[in-house]
Every structure is written in C-alpha cells, then in structure tokens.
Coordinates of N, CA, C and O in Angstrom, one line a residue:
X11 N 27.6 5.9 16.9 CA 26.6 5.4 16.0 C 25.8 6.5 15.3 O 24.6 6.5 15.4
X12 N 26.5 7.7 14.7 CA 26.0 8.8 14.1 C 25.1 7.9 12.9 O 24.0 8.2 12.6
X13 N 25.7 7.0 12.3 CA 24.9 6.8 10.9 C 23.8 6.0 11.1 O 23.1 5.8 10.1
X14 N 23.6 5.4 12.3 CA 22.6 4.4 12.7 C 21.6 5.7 13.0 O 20.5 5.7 12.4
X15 N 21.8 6.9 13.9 CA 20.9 7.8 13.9 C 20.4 8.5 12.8 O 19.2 8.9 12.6
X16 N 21.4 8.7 12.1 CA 20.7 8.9 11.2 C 19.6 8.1 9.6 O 18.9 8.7 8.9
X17 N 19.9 6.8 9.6 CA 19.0 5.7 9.0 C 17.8 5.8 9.7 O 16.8 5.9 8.9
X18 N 17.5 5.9 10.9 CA 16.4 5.5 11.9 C 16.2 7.2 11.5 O 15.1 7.4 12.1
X19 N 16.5 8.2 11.0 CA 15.8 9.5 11.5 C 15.1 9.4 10.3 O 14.0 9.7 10.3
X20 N 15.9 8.7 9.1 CA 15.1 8.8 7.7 C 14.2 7.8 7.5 O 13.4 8.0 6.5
X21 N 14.1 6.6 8.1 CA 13.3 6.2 8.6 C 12.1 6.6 8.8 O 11.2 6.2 8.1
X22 N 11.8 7.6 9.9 CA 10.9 7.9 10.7 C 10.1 8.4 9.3 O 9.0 8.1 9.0
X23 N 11.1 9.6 8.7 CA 10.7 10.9 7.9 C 9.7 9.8 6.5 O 8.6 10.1 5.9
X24 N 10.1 9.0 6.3 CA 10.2 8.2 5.5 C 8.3 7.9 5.8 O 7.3 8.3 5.3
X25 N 8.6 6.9 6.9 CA 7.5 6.5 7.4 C 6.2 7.5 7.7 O 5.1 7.4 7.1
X26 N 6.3 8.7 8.7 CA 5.8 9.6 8.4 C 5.2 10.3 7.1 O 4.0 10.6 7.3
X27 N 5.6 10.5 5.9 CA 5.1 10.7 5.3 C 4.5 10.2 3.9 O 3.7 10.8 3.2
X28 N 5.0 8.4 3.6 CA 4.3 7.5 3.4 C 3.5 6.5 4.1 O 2.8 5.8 3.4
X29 N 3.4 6.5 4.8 CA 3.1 5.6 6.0 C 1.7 5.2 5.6 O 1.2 6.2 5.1
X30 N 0.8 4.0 5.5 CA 1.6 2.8 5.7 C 2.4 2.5 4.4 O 2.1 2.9 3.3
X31 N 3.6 1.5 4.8 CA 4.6 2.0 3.6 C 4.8 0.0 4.0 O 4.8 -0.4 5.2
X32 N 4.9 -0.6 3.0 CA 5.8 -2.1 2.8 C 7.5 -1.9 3.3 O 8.0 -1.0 2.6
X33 N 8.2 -2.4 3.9 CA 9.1 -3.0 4.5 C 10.5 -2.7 3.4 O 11.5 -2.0 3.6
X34 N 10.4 -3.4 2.3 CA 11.2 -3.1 1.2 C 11.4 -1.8 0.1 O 12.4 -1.3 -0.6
X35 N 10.0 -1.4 0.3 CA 10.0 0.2 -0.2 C 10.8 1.3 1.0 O 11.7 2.2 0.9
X36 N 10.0 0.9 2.1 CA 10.8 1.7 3.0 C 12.6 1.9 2.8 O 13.3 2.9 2.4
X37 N 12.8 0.3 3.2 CA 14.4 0.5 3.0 C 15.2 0.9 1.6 O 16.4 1.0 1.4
X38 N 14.1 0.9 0.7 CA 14.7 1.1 -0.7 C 14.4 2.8 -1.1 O 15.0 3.4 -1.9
X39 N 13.3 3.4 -0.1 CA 13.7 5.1 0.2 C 15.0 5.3 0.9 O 16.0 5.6 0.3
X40 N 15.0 5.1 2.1 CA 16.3 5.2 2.8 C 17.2 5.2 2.1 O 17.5 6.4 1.7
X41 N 17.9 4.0 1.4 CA 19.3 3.3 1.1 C 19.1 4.7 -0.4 O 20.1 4.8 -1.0
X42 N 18.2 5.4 -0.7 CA 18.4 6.2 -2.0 C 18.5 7.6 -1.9 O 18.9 8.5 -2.6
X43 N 17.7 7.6 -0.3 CA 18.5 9.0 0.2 C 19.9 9.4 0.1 O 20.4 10.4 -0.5
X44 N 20.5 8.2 0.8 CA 22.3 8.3 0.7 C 22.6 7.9 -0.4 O 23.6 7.2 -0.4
X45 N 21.8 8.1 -2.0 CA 22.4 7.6 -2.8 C 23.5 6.5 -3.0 O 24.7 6.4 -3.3
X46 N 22.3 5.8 -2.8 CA 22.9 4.5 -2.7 C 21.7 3.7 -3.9 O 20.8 4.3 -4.5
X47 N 22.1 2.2 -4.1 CA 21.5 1.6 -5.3 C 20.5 0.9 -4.4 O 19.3 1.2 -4.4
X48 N 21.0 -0.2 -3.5 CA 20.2 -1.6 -3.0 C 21.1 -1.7 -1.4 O 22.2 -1.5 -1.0
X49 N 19.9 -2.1 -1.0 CA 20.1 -3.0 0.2 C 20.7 -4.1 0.3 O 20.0 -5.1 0.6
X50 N 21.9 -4.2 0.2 CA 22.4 -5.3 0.4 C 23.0 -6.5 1.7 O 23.1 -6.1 2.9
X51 N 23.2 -7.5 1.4 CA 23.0 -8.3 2.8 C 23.8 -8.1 4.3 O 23.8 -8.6 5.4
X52 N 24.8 -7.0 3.4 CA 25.6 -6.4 4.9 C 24.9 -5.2 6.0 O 24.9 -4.9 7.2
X53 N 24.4 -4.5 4.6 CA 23.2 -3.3 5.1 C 22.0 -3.8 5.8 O 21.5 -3.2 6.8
X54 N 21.5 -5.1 5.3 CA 19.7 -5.3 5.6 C 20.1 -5.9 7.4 O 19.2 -5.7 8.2
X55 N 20.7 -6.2 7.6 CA 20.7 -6.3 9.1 C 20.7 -5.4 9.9 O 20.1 -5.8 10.9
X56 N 21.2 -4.2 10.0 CA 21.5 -3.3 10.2 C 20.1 -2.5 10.3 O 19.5 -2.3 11.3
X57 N 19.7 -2.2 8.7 CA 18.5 -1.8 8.8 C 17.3 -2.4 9.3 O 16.3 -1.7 9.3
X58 N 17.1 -3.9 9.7 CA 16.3 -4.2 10.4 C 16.4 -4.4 12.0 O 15.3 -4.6 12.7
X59 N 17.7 -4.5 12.7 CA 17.7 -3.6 13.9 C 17.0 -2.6 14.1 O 16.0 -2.7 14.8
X60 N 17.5 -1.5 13.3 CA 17.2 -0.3 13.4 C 15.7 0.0 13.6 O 15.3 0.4 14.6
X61 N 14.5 -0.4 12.3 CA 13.6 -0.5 11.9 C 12.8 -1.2 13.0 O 11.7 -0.8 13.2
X62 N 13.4 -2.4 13.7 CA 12.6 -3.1 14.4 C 12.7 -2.4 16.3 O 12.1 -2.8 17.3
X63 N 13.6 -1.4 16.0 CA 13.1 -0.4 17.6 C 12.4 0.7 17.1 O 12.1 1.3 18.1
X64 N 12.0 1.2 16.3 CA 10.9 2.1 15.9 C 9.4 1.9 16.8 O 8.8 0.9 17.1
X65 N 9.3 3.0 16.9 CA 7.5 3.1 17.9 C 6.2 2.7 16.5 O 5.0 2.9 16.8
X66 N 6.4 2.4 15.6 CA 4.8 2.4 15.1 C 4.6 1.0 14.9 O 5.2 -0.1 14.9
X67 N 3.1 1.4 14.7 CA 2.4 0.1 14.4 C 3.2 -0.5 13.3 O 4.0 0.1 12.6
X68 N 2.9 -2.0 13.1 CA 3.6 -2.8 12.7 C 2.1 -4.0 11.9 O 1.1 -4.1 12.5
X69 N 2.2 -4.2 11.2 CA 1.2 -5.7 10.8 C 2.2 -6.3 9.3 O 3.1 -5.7 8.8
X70 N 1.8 -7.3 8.9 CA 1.8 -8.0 8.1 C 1.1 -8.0 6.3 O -0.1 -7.9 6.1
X71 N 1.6 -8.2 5.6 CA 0.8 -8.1 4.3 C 1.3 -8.8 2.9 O 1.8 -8.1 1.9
X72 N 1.1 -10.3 2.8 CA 1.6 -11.0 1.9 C 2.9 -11.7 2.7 O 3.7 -12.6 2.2
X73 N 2.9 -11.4 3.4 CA 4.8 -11.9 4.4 C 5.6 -11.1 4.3 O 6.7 -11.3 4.6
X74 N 5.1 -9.5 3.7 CA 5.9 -8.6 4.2 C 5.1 -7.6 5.3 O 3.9 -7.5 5.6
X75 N 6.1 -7.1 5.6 CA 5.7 -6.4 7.1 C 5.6 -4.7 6.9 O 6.6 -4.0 6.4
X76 N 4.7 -4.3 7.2 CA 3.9 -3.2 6.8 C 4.1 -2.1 8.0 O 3.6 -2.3 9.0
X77 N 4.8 -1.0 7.9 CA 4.4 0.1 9.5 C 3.5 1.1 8.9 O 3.4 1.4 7.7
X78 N 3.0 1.5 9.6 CA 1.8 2.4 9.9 C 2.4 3.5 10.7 O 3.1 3.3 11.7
X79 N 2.1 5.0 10.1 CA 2.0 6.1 10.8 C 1.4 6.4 11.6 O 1.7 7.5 12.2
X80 N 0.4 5.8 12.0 CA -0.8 6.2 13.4 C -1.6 7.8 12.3 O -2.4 8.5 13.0
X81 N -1.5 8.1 11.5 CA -2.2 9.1 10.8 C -3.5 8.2 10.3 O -3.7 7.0 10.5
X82 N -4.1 9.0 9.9 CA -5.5 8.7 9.0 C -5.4 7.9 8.0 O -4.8 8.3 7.0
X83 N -5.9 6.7 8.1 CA -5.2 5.4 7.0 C -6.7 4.8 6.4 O -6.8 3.6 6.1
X84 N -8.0 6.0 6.1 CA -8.5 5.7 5.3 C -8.6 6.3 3.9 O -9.5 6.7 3.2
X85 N -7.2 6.4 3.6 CA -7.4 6.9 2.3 C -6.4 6.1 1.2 O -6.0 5.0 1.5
X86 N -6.3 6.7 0.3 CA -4.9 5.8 -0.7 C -4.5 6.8 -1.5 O -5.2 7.7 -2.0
X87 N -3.2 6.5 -1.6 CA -2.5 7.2 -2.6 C -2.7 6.6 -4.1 O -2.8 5.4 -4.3
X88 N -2.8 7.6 -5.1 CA -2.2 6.8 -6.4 C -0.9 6.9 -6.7 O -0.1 7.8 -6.3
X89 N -0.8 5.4 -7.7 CA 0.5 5.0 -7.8 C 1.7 6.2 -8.4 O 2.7 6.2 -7.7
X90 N 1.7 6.9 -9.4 CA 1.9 8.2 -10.1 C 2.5 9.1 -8.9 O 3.7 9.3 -8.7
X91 N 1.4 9.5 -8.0 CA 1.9 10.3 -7.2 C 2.8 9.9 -6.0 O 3.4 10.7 -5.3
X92 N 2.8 8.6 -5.9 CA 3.5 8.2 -4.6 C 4.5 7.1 -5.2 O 4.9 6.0 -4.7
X93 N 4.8 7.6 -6.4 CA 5.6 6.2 -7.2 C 6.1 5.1 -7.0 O 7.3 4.9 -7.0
X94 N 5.0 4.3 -6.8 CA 5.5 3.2 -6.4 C 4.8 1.9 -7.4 O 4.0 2.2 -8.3
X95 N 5.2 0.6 -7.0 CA 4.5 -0.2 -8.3 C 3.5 -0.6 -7.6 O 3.3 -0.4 -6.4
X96 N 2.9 -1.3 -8.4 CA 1.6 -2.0 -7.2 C 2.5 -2.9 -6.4 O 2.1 -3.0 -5.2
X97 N 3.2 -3.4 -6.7 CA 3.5 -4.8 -5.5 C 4.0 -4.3 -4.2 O 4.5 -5.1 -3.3
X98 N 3.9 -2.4 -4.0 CA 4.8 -1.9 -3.4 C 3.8 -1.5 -2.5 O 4.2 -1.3 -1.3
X99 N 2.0 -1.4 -2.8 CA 1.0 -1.2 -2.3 C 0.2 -1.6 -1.0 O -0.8 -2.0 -1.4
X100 N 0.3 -1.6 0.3 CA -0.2 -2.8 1.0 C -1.8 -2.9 0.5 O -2.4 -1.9 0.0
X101 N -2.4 -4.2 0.8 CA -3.4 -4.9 0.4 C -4.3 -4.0 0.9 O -5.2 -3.5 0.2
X102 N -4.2 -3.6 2.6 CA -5.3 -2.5 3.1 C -5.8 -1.4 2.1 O -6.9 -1.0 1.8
X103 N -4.3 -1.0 1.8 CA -4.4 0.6 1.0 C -5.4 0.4 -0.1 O -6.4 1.1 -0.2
X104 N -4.9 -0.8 -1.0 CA -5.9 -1.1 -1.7 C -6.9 -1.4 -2.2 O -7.3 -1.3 -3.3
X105 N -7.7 -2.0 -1.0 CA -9.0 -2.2 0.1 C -9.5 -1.2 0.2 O -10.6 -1.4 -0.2
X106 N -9.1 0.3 0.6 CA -9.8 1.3 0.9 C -9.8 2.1 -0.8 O -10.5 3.0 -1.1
X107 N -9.0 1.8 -1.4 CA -9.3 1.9 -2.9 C -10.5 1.1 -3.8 O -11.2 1.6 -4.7
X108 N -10.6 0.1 -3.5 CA -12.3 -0.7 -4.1 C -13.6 0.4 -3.4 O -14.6 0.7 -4.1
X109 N -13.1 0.7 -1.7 CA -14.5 0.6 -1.2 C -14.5 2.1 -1.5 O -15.6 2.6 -1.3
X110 N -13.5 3.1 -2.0 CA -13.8 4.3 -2.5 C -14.2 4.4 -4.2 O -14.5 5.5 -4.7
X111 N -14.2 3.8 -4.5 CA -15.3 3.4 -6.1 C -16.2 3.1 -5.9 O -17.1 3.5 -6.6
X112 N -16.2 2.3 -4.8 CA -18.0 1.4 -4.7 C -18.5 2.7 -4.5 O -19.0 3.3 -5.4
X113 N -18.2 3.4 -3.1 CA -19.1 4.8 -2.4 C -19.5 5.7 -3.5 O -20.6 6.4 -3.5
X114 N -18.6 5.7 -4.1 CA -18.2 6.9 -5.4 C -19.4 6.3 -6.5 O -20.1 7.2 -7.0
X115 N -19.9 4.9 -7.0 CA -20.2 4.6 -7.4 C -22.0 4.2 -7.5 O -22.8 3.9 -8.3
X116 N -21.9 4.4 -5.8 CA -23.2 3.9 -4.9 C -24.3 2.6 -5.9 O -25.5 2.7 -6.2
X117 N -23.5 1.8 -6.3 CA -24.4 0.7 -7.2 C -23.6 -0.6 -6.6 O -22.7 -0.5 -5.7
X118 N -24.0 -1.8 -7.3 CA -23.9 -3.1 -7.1 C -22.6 -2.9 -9.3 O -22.6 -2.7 -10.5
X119 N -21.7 -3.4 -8.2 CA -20.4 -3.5 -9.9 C -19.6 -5.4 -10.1 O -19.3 -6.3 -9.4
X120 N -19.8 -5.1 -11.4 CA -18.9 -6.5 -11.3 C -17.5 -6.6 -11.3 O -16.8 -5.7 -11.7
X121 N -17.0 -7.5 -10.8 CA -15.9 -7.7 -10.8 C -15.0 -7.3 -12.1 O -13.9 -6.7 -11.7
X122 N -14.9 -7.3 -13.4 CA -14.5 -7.0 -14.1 C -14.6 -5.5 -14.3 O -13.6 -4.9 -14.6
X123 N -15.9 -4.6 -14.1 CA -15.8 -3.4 -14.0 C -15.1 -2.8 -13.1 O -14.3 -1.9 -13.3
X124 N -15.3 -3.3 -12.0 CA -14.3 -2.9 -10.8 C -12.9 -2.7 -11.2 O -12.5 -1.6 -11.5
X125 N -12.5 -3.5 -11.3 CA -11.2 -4.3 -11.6 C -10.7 -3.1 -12.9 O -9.5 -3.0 -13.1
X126 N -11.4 -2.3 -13.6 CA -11.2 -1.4 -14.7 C -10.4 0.4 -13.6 O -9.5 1.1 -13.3
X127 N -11.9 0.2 -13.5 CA -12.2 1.4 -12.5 C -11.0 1.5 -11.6 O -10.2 2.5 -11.7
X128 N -10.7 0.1 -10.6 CA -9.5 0.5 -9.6 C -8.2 0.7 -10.6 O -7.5 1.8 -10.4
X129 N -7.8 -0.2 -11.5 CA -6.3 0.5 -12.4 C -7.0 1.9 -13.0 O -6.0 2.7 -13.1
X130 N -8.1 2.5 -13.3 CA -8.1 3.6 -13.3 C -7.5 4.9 -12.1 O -6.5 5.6 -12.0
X131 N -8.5 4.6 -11.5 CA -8.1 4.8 -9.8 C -6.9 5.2 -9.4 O -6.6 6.1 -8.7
X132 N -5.9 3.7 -10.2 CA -4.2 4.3 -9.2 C -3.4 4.5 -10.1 O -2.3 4.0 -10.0
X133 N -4.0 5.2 -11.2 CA -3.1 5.9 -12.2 C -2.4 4.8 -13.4 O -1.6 5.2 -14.2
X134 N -3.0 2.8 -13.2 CA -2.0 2.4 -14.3 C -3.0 2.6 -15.5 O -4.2 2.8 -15.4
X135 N -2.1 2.4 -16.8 CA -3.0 1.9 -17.8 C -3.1 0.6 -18.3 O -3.7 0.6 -19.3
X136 N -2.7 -0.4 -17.8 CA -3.3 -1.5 -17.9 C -3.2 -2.5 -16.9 O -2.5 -2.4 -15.9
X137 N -3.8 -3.5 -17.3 CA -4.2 -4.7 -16.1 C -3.1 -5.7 -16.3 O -3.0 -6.4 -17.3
X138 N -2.1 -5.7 -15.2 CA -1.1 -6.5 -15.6 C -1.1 -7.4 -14.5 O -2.0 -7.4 -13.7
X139 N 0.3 -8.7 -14.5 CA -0.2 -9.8 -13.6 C -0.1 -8.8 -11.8 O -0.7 -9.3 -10.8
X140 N 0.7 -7.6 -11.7 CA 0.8 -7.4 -10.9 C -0.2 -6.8 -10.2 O -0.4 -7.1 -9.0
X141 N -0.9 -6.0 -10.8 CA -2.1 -4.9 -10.4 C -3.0 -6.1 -10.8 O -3.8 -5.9 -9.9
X142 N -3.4 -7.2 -11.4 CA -4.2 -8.2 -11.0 C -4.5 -9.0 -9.5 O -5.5 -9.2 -8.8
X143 N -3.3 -9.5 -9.3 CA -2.7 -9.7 -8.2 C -3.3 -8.8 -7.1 O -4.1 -9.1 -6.2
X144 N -2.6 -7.6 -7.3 CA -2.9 -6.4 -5.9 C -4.7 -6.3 -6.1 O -5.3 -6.6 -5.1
X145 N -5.5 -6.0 -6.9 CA -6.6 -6.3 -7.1 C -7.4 -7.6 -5.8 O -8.0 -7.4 -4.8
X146 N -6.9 -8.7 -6.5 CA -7.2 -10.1 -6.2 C -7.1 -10.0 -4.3 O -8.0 -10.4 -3.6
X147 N -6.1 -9.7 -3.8 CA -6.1 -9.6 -2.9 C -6.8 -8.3 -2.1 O -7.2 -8.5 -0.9
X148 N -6.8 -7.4 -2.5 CA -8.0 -6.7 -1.8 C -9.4 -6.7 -2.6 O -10.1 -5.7 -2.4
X149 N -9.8 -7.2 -3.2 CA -11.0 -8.1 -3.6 C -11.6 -8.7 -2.1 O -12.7 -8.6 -1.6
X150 N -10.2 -9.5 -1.8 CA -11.0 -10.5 -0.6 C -10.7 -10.0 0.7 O -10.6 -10.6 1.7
X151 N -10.5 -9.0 0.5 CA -10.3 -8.0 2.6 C -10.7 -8.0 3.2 O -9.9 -7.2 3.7
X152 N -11.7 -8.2 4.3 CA -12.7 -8.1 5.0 C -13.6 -6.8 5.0 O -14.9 -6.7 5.0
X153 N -13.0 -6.1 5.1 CA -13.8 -4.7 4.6 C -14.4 -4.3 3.6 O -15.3 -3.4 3.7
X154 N -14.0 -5.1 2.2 CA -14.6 -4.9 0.9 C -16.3 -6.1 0.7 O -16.2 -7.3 1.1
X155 N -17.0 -5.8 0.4 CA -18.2 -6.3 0.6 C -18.8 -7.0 -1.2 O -19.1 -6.5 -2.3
X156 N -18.8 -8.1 -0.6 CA -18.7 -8.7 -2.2 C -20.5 -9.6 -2.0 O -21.1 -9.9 -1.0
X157 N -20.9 -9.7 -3.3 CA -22.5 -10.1 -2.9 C -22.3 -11.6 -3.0 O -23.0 -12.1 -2.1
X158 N -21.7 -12.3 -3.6 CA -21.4 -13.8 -3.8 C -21.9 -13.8 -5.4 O -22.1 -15.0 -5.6
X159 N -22.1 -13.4 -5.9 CA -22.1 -14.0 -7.6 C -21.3 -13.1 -8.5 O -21.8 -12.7 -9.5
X160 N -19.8 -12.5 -8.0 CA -18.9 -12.0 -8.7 C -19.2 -10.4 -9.2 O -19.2 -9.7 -10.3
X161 N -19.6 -10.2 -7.7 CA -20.6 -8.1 -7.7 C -20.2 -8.0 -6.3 O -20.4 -8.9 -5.4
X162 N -19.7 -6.8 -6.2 CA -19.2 -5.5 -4.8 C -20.3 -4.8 -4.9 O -20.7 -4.4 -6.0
X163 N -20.7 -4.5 -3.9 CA -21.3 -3.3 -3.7 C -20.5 -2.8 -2.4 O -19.8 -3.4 -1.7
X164 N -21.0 -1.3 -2.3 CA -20.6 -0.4 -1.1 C -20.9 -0.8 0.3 O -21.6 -1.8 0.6
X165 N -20.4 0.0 1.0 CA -21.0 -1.0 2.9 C -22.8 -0.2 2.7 O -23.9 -0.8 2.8
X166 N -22.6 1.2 2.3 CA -24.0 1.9 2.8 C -25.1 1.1 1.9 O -26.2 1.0 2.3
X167 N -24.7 0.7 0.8 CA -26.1 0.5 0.1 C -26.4 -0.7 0.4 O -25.7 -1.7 0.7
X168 N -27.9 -0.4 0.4 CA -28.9 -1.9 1.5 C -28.7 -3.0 0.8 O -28.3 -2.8 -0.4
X169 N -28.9 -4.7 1.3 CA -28.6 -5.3 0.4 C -29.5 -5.6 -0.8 O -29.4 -6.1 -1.9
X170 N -30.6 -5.0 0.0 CA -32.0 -4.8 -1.1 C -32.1 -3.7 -1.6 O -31.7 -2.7 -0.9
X171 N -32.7 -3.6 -2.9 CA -32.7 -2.3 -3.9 C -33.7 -2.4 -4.6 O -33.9 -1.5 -5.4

C-alpha cells in the first residue's frame, strides 16, 4: 500500500499547511498533486478511508466536514492567496474575518457595509451569490456579535457608547 502512504502523506502536508481546509478542497489538492483532474467514485472511497484515520480535529460546516491543523485558527487567509472560492472557505474562517473588520474598525457597522468591507477583505471584487452566502453564514456564528437592528459591532466595544 505504497500509494495509500503516500495520499495520507499529502494529505497531512496538505492539511498542515492549509488547515482548516473543507473536505473537497482537500481531496481536490491531493488528486492535483498526482496530476490528476477529479476525484472520482472509485478514488473517493479510498480517499475517505484514508482521510478518516488521520489524527486531527475534525467538525462540520454546511455538511461538509472540515479538519483542523491544531495551529492557530484565529486568523484567515484571503481568497487570492490561498486560491480558493468562497464555497471552499469554512464558515469559522470567515467568522474570524467579520470579527477582524469590526476590531480593525472599533465602531458599530451595518450589515451592508460589512458585507463590502469582508469581499474587500478576501480579495473578491464583487458580491456574488456565493460570497453572499459565505457572508450570510458567518454573519450568524456565534462569535460574531450582531446588535439586533441589522449592525455588528466588535466583542471589545461596550454595548454603550
């Protein structure tokens, strides 16, 4: 099983240095290492064996399944640099992308400004259904702190001002 060791090693390398990385991006680095096109339905079992004896954290995001590097996961990549689309983004990642605007921002923003600012943020130029979507869902994270009449503010700033 030389080639199973080695999927699981690119794997790791993979994970390691995107980490947290979505499930389908992962295997769609892998399968492009060996130049290859797609994961297809004889490969994806295989690769989720493989994938599913790996040591890292593991969660959920949209019904895809997300691993984690155990590194420092409060930060985000932009999309440019880590080329990926938004749908490729987990919701967290993007979560810690609002609440680095608000901090950056230290005011009370509306949702539509926000919503400018974060496609600024991860490098798109415009607001499409996808980056709305990825938006929408770290909008509502638990970590992102919304005042209830369609305004974020930051965790530090008081709710009074």
């Amino acid at each position: 099983h030389l080639l199973d060791d080695e999927i699981r090693n690119r794997m790791i390398e993979t994970i390691e240095a995107e980490g947290p990385i979505m499930r389908p991006l992962l295997y769609k680095r892998v399968i492009t290492s060996f130049s290859l096109k797609k994961v297809g339905s004889r490969i994806e079992p295989v690769f989720d064996e493989i994938a599913s004896s790996l040591q890292y954290q593991v969660t959920s995001d949209a019904g895809e399944t997300v691993y984690h590097n155990g590194k420092d996961e409060n930060f985000f990549r932009t999309a440019p640099l880590s080329e990926r689309y938004s749908y490729q983004i987990p919701t967290e990642e993007a979560a810690m992308c609002i609440n680095y605007i608000l901090e950056n921002e230290n005011r009370i923003i509306t949702k539509s400004e926000l919503m400018i600012l974060f496609r600024n943020e991860l490098g798109y130029e415009r607001i499409g259904a996808q980056v709305d979507a990825l938006f929408q869902r770290a909008a509502r994270s638990a970590s992102v702190i919304r005042t209830g009449n369609g305004r974020f503010r930051p965790q530090e700033l008081s709710a009074k001002r």
